[in-house]
Amino acid sequence: LGYTEEEFDIAGSDAYNFQGVGNPHSHAKIQLGELVLDVGSGLGVDSFIASHRAGRNGKVIGIDISSKEVKHAQTRASDRELDIRFAVADMENIPLPDNTFDVVISNGAFCLAPNKEKAFAEILRVLKPGGRISICTSTIKDDKLKPGVDWPLCMKMFIPQKDILPICEKLGYVDIMVDDSDSSMTLDLPDDVLEETNPERNRVHVGSDEFEHLENYNMDEICARVCVVAKKPER
């Protein structure tokens, strides 16, 4: 998914808790001293990498709707002696002040936001003027999925890729880019990784009995992983 060896080293053993669909750090380019918000922070992997980039004078806050994952991430941050605060919160109603963050990252969670425009608007609100976003999410390539097929709930919630740019323009973002240069939905995992992970976790959709009917579909023709990059205008 585009992570560097250095980023794997930073994540350490927490890399096995990775939940995302891309690498937001390649576009976020977090600098020392910056204030970072991780939206849909999950088990904390990207927040840990962001904290390393921001350094001692920076600050990372992670929000997620899962209290269980927030608790896990906060415990791991304490274990790692990292100054990160995780909190239960909804990306469509972020309980943080306007004009606060230099950077907002998100990796995978944005796929499941019921109202994508509202989520983009909230992220824009909490960004400082000139602040930037790097949001990795999955999309569908057409306007909608083929009718009459029992698609997984998550796929039903994917945003059409063509809708991202007009939504961001409407809200007032600038320098918008939807990077689909690494968009494949098919990932080959090394044998040693497969041996160390839960096989049932690797067959949540395709390969599971529930979604056996999807095996003949080419997901790369239906969906795409993208990274949405944009800025909030300067004052």
Short mmCIF file of C-alpha atoms in Angstrom, two decimals:
data_model
loop_
_atom_site.label_atom_id
_atom_site.label_comp_id
_atom_site.label_asym_id
_atom_site.label_seq_id
_atom_site.Cartn_x
_atom_site.Cartn_y
_atom_site.Cartn_z
CA LEU A 1 0.00 0.00 0.00
CA GLY A 2 2.97 2.30 -0.42
CA TYR A 3 4.41 2.38 3.09
CA THR A 4 8.17 2.77 3.32
CA GLU A 5 10.43 0.51 5.34
CA GLU A 6 11.00 3.45 7.69
CA GLU A 7 7.25 3.76 8.28
CA PHE A 8 6.97 0.03 8.97
CA ASP A 9 9.81 0.41 11.47
CA ILE A 10 8.00 3.33 13.15
CA ALA A 11 4.78 1.30 13.37
CA GLY A 12 6.71 -1.65 14.77
CA SER A 13 4.52 -4.48 16.04
CA ASP A 14 1.46 -2.25 15.65
CA ALA A 15 1.77 -2.62 11.87
CA TYR A 16 -0.14 -5.90 12.24
CA ASN A 17 -3.15 -3.80 13.32
CA PHE A 18 -3.17 -1.88 10.05
CA GLN A 19 -6.73 -1.20 8.81
CA GLY A 20 -6.37 1.25 5.95
CA VAL A 21 -6.65 1.33 2.17
CA GLY A 22 -3.55 3.36 1.30
CA ASN A 23 -0.77 5.52 2.70
CA PRO A 24 -1.88 9.05 3.61
CA HIS A 25 1.64 10.01 4.71
CA SER A 26 3.05 10.09 1.18
CA HIS A 27 0.95 13.20 0.43
CA ALA A 28 0.51 14.59 3.96
CA LYS A 29 4.24 15.27 4.34
CA ILE A 30 3.84 16.05 8.03
CA GLN A 31 6.48 18.45 9.36
CA LEU A 32 8.03 18.88 12.80
CA GLY A 33 5.82 20.89 15.13
CA GLU A 34 2.58 20.42 13.20
CA LEU A 35 -0.81 19.68 14.71
CA VAL A 36 -2.39 16.62 13.07
CA LEU A 37 -5.88 15.12 13.18
CA ASP A 38 -6.31 11.46 12.25
CA VAL A 39 -9.96 10.92 11.27
CA GLY A 40 -11.09 7.35 11.80
CA SER A 41 -7.88 6.52 13.63
CA GLY A 42 -8.83 2.91 14.37
CA LEU A 43 -6.13 1.06 16.27
CA GLY A 44 -3.73 3.99 15.92
CA VAL A 45 -1.12 2.89 13.38
CA ASP A 46 -1.22 6.04 11.22
CA SER A 47 -1.37 8.23 14.32
CA PHE A 48 1.85 6.65 15.58
CA ILE A 49 3.58 7.39 12.28
CA ALA A 50 2.18 10.94 12.28
CA SER A 51 3.44 11.50 15.82
CA HIS A 52 6.94 10.49 14.78
CA ARG A 53 6.82 12.97 11.89
CA ALA A 54 5.41 15.83 14.01
CA GLY A 55 8.00 15.33 16.74
CA ARG A 56 8.01 16.52 20.34
CA ASN A 57 6.75 19.99 19.48
CA GLY A 58 3.89 18.64 17.37
CA LYS A 59 0.65 17.02 18.44
CA VAL A 60 -1.58 14.25 17.08
CA ILE A 61 -5.23 13.69 17.92
CA GLY A 62 -7.08 10.63 16.66
CA ILE A 63 -10.85 10.27 16.52
CA ASP A 64 -12.94 7.16 15.85
CA ILE A 65 -16.53 6.06 16.43
CA SER A 66 -15.41 2.76 17.99
CA SER A 67 -14.82 3.13 21.74
CA LYS A 68 -13.08 -0.26 21.79
CA GLU A 69 -10.55 0.81 19.17
CA VAL A 70 -10.03 4.20 20.82
CA LYS A 71 -9.26 2.45 24.10
CA HIS A 72 -6.80 0.09 22.38
CA ALA A 73 -5.05 2.94 20.55
CA GLN A 74 -4.75 5.04 23.72
CA THR A 75 -3.30 2.09 25.62
CA ARG A 76 -0.75 1.45 22.87
CA ALA A 77 0.17 5.14 22.75
CA SER A 78 0.80 5.07 26.49
CA ASP A 79 2.84 1.88 26.15
CA ARG A 80 4.91 3.59 23.47
CA GLU A 81 5.20 6.79 25.54
CA LEU A 82 3.67 8.85 22.76
CA ASP A 83 1.85 12.13 23.39
CA ILE A 84 -1.27 11.27 21.37
CA ARG A 85 -4.86 11.75 22.46
CA PHE A 86 -7.52 9.43 21.07
CA ALA A 87 -11.23 10.18 21.48
CA VAL A 88 -14.58 8.77 20.45
CA ALA A 89 -16.07 11.13 17.87
CA ASP A 90 -17.96 11.22 14.58
CA MET A 91 -16.20 12.68 11.53
CA GLU A 92 -19.49 14.31 10.51
CA ASN A 93 -19.60 16.20 13.82
CA ILE A 94 -16.02 16.74 14.98
CA PRO A 95 -16.02 18.14 18.56
CA LEU A 96 -12.97 20.33 18.01
CA PRO A 97 -12.53 24.08 17.34
CA ASP A 98 -12.39 25.78 13.95
CA ASN A 99 -9.02 26.50 12.34
CA THR A 100 -7.04 24.12 14.56
CA PHE A 101 -5.04 21.62 12.49
CA ASP A 102 -2.18 21.92 10.03
CA VAL A 103 -2.93 18.50 8.55
CA VAL A 104 -5.87 16.09 8.54
CA ILE A 105 -5.26 12.49 7.52
CA SER A 106 -7.65 9.59 7.15
CA ASN A 107 -7.14 6.03 6.00
CA GLY A 108 -10.10 3.84 5.13
CA ALA A 109 -12.66 5.16 7.60
CA PHE A 110 -13.92 7.81 5.19
CA CYS A 111 -15.37 5.02 3.03
CA LEU A 112 -18.03 4.43 5.67
CA ALA A 113 -19.10 8.03 6.35
CA PRO A 114 -22.85 8.13 5.58
CA ASN A 115 -22.66 11.77 4.42
CA LYS A 116 -19.37 12.34 2.60
CA GLU A 117 -20.03 16.02 1.92
CA LYS A 118 -20.70 16.71 5.59
CA ALA A 119 -17.51 14.89 6.56
CA PHE A 120 -15.46 16.90 4.04
CA ALA A 121 -17.08 20.09 5.38
CA GLU A 122 -16.22 19.27 8.98
CA ILE A 123 -12.62 18.52 8.06
CA LEU A 124 -12.39 21.84 6.21
CA ARG A 125 -13.78 23.63 9.28
CA VAL A 126 -11.13 22.30 11.67
CA LEU A 127 -8.24 22.94 9.27
CA LYS A 128 -6.16 26.05 9.72
CA PRO A 129 -6.12 28.42 6.73
CA GLY A 130 -3.56 26.92 4.39
CA GLY A 131 -3.92 23.53 6.08
CA ARG A 132 -4.04 20.36 4.00
CA ILE A 133 -5.73 16.98 3.81
CA SER A 134 -4.59 13.53 2.74
CA ILE A 135 -7.55 11.15 2.78
CA CYS A 136 -7.22 7.58 1.55
CA THR A 137 -10.56 6.05 0.67
CA SER A 138 -12.17 3.48 -1.58
CA THR A 139 -14.53 4.59 -4.35
CA ILE A 140 -16.71 3.14 -7.06
CA LYS A 141 -15.85 3.93 -10.66
CA ASP A 142 -19.42 4.26 -11.96
CA ASP A 143 -22.35 6.28 -10.65
CA LYS A 144 -23.69 3.27 -8.78
CA LEU A 145 -23.17 -0.44 -8.31
CA LYS A 146 -24.87 -2.94 -10.59
CA PRO A 147 -28.43 -3.48 -9.32
CA GLY A 148 -29.67 -6.89 -8.28
CA VAL A 149 -26.35 -7.96 -6.74
CA ASP A 150 -25.88 -8.56 -3.00
CA TRP A 151 -22.94 -6.18 -2.51
CA PRO A 152 -21.20 -5.86 0.88
CA LEU A 153 -22.50 -2.95 2.95
CA CYS A 154 -19.14 -1.18 2.82
CA MET A 155 -19.17 -1.15 -0.99
CA LYS A 156 -22.67 0.29 -0.98
CA MET A 157 -21.26 3.23 1.00
CA PHE A 158 -18.31 3.96 -1.33
CA ILE A 159 -18.47 7.38 -2.98
CA PRO A 160 -18.43 7.55 -6.80
CA GLN A 161 -14.92 8.67 -7.69
CA LYS A 162 -16.20 11.39 -10.03
CA ASP A 163 -18.14 13.06 -7.19
CA ILE A 164 -15.10 13.87 -5.05
CA LEU A 165 -13.74 16.82 -7.03
CA PRO A 166 -17.07 18.72 -7.36
CA ILE A 167 -17.88 18.19 -3.66
CA CYS A 168 -14.49 19.55 -2.58
CA GLU A 169 -14.73 22.49 -5.01
CA LYS A 170 -18.24 23.31 -3.76
CA LEU A 171 -17.05 23.36 -0.14
CA GLY A 172 -14.12 25.66 -0.92
CA TYR A 173 -11.05 23.42 -0.99
CA VAL A 174 -8.24 24.43 -3.36
CA ASP A 175 -5.36 22.58 -5.04
CA ILE A 176 -7.51 19.45 -5.16
CA MET A 177 -6.08 16.21 -6.49
CA VAL A 178 -7.64 12.75 -6.51
CA ASP A 179 -4.62 10.47 -6.81
CA ASP A 180 -5.60 7.12 -8.30
CA SER A 181 -2.10 6.12 -9.37
CA ASP A 182 -2.19 3.13 -6.97
CA SER A 183 -5.85 2.20 -7.24
CA SER A 184 -5.89 -1.59 -7.48
CA MET A 185 -8.20 -3.39 -5.08
CA THR A 186 -6.14 -6.58 -5.39
CA LEU A 187 -3.22 -6.92 -3.00
CA ASP A 188 -0.69 -9.73 -2.88
CA LEU A 189 0.47 -10.43 0.65
CA PRO A 190 3.80 -12.16 1.30
CA ASP A 191 3.53 -15.75 2.52
CA ASP A 192 5.13 -14.90 5.85
CA VAL A 193 2.49 -12.22 6.49
CA LEU A 194 -0.34 -14.57 5.57
CA GLU A 195 1.02 -17.18 7.96
CA GLU A 196 1.00 -14.71 10.84
CA THR A 197 -2.49 -13.29 10.29
CA ASN A 198 -5.96 -14.62 10.88
CA PRO A 199 -7.05 -16.36 7.65
CA GLU A 200 -10.69 -15.51 8.32
CA ARG A 201 -9.78 -11.82 8.41
CA ASN A 202 -8.30 -12.15 4.91
CA ARG A 203 -11.53 -13.47 3.42
CA VAL A 204 -14.10 -11.03 4.79
CA HIS A 205 -15.74 -10.53 1.39
CA VAL A 206 -14.25 -12.37 -1.57
CA GLY A 207 -13.47 -15.88 -0.39
CA SER A 208 -16.16 -15.95 2.28
CA ASP A 209 -19.23 -18.11 1.89
CA GLU A 210 -21.53 -15.11 2.23
CA PHE A 211 -20.02 -13.37 -0.79
CA GLU A 212 -19.08 -16.37 -2.91
CA HIS A 213 -21.22 -14.89 -5.69
CA LEU A 214 -18.70 -12.04 -6.09
CA GLU A 215 -15.75 -14.25 -7.03
CA ASN A 216 -16.22 -13.75 -10.77
CA TYR A 217 -16.33 -9.95 -10.52
CA ASN A 218 -13.17 -7.96 -11.24
CA MET A 219 -13.09 -5.50 -8.35
CA ASP A 220 -10.52 -3.34 -10.15
CA GLU A 221 -13.17 -2.63 -12.77
CA ILE A 222 -15.74 -1.68 -10.14
CA CYS A 223 -13.78 0.09 -7.41
CA ALA A 224 -10.63 2.14 -6.96
CA ARG A 225 -8.52 3.16 -4.00
CA VAL A 226 -7.65 6.86 -4.11
CA CYS A 227 -5.98 9.53 -2.00
CA VAL A 228 -7.78 12.87 -1.85
CA VAL A 229 -5.31 15.74 -1.46
CA ALA A 230 -6.41 19.36 -1.03
CA LYS A 231 -5.86 22.55 0.94
CA LYS A 232 -7.94 25.10 2.82
CA PRO A 233 -7.47 28.55 1.29
CA GLU A 234 -5.24 31.05 3.05
CA ARG A 235 -7.05 33.91 4.72
#
